[in-house]
């Protein structure tokens, strides 16, 4: 009986070890999105929360950096001198849809629905709920510029 349990445990470990996310097999559009997102740091310039006045960041704000390996960081930066207020926050991120329209950021447990992504602009709807599963959730609109 004990040998059967050991065999089942070994087979389960082998099976789970073989389960791996897709790596390296992206189409041209997906590669372009990854390159645009990870090629620069993104400086937040605008925020609009429903039922509140929009907020423009002119002297300081959040700066996000996404790495192609699925890691990233964000920090609060003063634009004039580039000083950082506090320690950077490190996170892991992933796309949740095949068309790479939604990003999930684990540290803040937020979803970003990409509205616009170019070499200079990143516009997202930021939410605590997956916008695919909850399309009318509370979303905050953020604008970023490439730094």
Short mmCIF file of C-alpha atoms in Angstrom, two decimals:
data_model
loop_
_atom_site.label_atom_id
_atom_site.label_comp_id
_atom_site.label_asym_id
_atom_site.label_seq_id
_atom_site.Cartn_x
_atom_site.Cartn_y
_atom_site.Cartn_z
CA UNK A 1 0.00 0.00 0.00
CA UNK A 2 2.80 2.37 0.91
CA UNK A 3 4.54 1.70 -2.42
CA UNK A 4 1.38 2.65 -4.31
CA UNK A 5 1.17 5.94 -2.40
CA UNK A 6 4.81 6.69 -3.20
CA UNK A 7 4.24 5.85 -6.88
CA UNK A 8 1.16 8.09 -7.02
CA UNK A 9 3.12 10.90 -5.35
CA UNK A 10 5.96 10.58 -7.83
CA UNK A 11 3.58 10.55 -10.80
CA UNK A 12 1.75 13.60 -9.45
CA UNK A 13 5.04 15.47 -9.04
CA UNK A 14 6.12 14.58 -12.58
CA UNK A 15 2.75 15.66 -13.95
CA UNK A 16 2.77 18.98 -12.08
CA UNK A 17 6.38 19.67 -13.05
CA UNK A 18 5.45 19.29 -16.70
CA UNK A 19 2.68 21.93 -16.43
CA UNK A 20 4.25 25.14 -17.59
CA UNK A 21 3.02 28.42 -18.99
CA UNK A 22 3.51 29.21 -22.63
CA UNK A 23 7.03 30.54 -23.21
CA UNK A 24 8.40 32.15 -26.33
CA UNK A 25 5.52 31.40 -28.69
CA UNK A 26 3.98 34.79 -29.34
CA UNK A 27 2.53 36.07 -32.58
CA UNK A 28 3.69 39.33 -34.17
CA UNK A 29 0.98 41.48 -32.53
CA UNK A 30 1.67 40.03 -29.08
CA UNK A 31 5.42 40.63 -29.46
CA UNK A 32 4.74 44.23 -30.46
CA UNK A 33 2.58 44.80 -27.38
CA UNK A 34 5.27 43.33 -25.13
CA UNK A 35 7.93 45.51 -26.75
CA UNK A 36 5.85 48.68 -26.40
CA UNK A 37 4.98 47.95 -22.77
CA UNK A 38 8.46 46.93 -21.62
CA UNK A 39 10.63 49.24 -23.71
CA UNK A 40 10.29 52.31 -21.45
CA UNK A 41 9.26 53.54 -18.03
CA UNK A 42 5.70 54.87 -17.86
CA UNK A 43 5.08 58.14 -16.01
CA UNK A 44 1.51 58.73 -14.84
CA UNK A 45 0.16 62.09 -15.98
CA UNK A 46 -3.61 61.81 -15.50
CA UNK A 47 -6.19 60.05 -13.36
CA UNK A 48 -9.96 60.21 -13.50
CA UNK A 49 -12.08 58.42 -10.93
CA UNK A 50 -15.82 58.35 -11.70
CA UNK A 51 -17.78 61.02 -9.77
CA UNK A 52 -14.59 62.95 -8.95
CA UNK A 53 -12.66 65.71 -10.68
CA UNK A 54 -9.78 64.52 -12.89
CA UNK A 55 -6.30 64.79 -11.43
CA UNK A 56 -3.31 65.82 -13.53
CA UNK A 57 0.15 64.96 -12.25
CA UNK A 58 2.49 67.83 -13.08
CA UNK A 59 5.12 67.81 -10.32
CA UNK A 60 5.16 64.22 -9.13
CA UNK A 61 3.47 60.89 -9.68
CA UNK A 62 3.76 57.15 -10.20
CA UNK A 63 6.34 55.68 -12.55
CA UNK A 64 5.85 52.07 -13.68
CA UNK A 65 8.46 49.80 -15.26
CA UNK A 66 7.42 46.50 -16.86
CA UNK A 67 10.08 43.91 -17.69
CA UNK A 68 9.66 41.33 -20.44
CA UNK A 69 10.19 38.49 -17.94
CA UNK A 70 6.92 39.32 -16.13
CA UNK A 71 8.40 41.40 -13.31
CA UNK A 72 8.15 45.11 -12.74
CA UNK A 73 8.17 47.95 -10.25
CA UNK A 74 6.49 51.23 -9.48
CA UNK A 75 7.62 54.22 -7.46
CA UNK A 76 6.50 57.75 -6.55
CA UNK A 77 8.81 60.25 -8.28
CA UNK A 78 9.19 64.04 -8.18
CA UNK A 79 9.61 65.19 -11.78
CA UNK A 80 11.96 68.16 -11.14
CA UNK A 81 14.81 66.25 -9.53
CA UNK A 82 13.84 62.63 -10.10
CA UNK A 83 13.87 61.87 -6.37
CA UNK A 84 11.96 58.83 -5.19
CA UNK A 85 9.61 59.05 -2.22
CA UNK A 86 9.82 55.71 -0.41
CA UNK A 87 11.02 52.37 -1.67
CA UNK A 88 10.03 51.01 -5.09
CA UNK A 89 7.32 48.36 -5.03
CA UNK A 90 8.16 45.21 -6.98
CA UNK A 91 5.50 43.07 -8.62
CA UNK A 92 4.80 40.32 -11.11
CA UNK A 93 2.49 40.93 -14.03
CA UNK A 94 0.84 38.92 -16.77
CA UNK A 95 -1.63 39.31 -19.59
CA UNK A 96 -4.99 37.67 -18.86
CA UNK A 97 -6.35 37.59 -22.42
CA UNK A 98 -5.00 36.13 -25.66
CA UNK A 99 -5.09 39.53 -27.37
CA UNK A 100 -3.01 41.02 -24.52
CA UNK A 101 -5.64 43.67 -23.77
CA UNK A 102 -5.70 43.10 -19.99
CA UNK A 103 -2.76 43.14 -17.58
CA UNK A 104 -2.93 41.71 -14.07
CA UNK A 105 -0.52 43.17 -11.49
CA UNK A 106 -0.17 40.88 -8.48
CA UNK A 107 1.19 43.21 -5.79
CA UNK A 108 -1.67 45.69 -6.00
CA UNK A 109 -4.15 43.04 -7.19
CA UNK A 110 -5.26 45.28 -10.03
CA UNK A 111 -6.31 44.71 -13.60
CA UNK A 112 -5.45 47.16 -16.35
CA UNK A 113 -7.64 47.17 -19.44
CA UNK A 114 -5.46 48.77 -22.13
CA UNK A 115 -7.29 51.54 -23.97
CA UNK A 116 -4.26 52.87 -25.91
CA UNK A 117 -0.68 51.65 -26.20
CA UNK A 118 1.83 53.39 -28.45
CA UNK A 119 5.54 54.15 -28.17
CA UNK A 120 4.64 57.36 -26.30
CA UNK A 121 1.26 56.74 -24.61
CA UNK A 122 -0.30 54.15 -22.34
CA UNK A 123 -3.94 54.64 -21.35
CA UNK A 124 -5.59 52.10 -19.08
CA UNK A 125 -8.74 51.48 -17.10
CA UNK A 126 -7.54 50.37 -13.68
CA UNK A 127 -9.80 48.10 -11.60
CA UNK A 128 -9.74 45.59 -8.76
CA UNK A 129 -11.94 43.25 -10.81
CA UNK A 130 -11.17 41.55 -14.10
CA UNK A 131 -12.84 43.74 -16.76
CA UNK A 132 -13.56 40.67 -18.90
CA UNK A 133 -15.58 39.04 -16.12
CA UNK A 134 -16.97 42.31 -14.70
CA UNK A 135 -17.23 44.72 -17.66
CA UNK A 136 -19.13 47.44 -15.76
CA UNK A 137 -16.96 47.45 -12.64
CA UNK A 138 -15.51 50.49 -10.91
CA UNK A 139 -12.70 51.63 -13.16
CA UNK A 140 -10.28 54.50 -12.80
CA UNK A 141 -8.88 55.91 -16.04
CA UNK A 142 -5.10 56.50 -16.01
CA UNK A 143 -2.86 58.06 -18.64
CA UNK A 144 0.88 57.49 -18.81
CA UNK A 145 3.61 58.87 -21.06
CA UNK A 146 6.85 57.18 -21.97
CA UNK A 147 9.77 58.48 -19.99
#
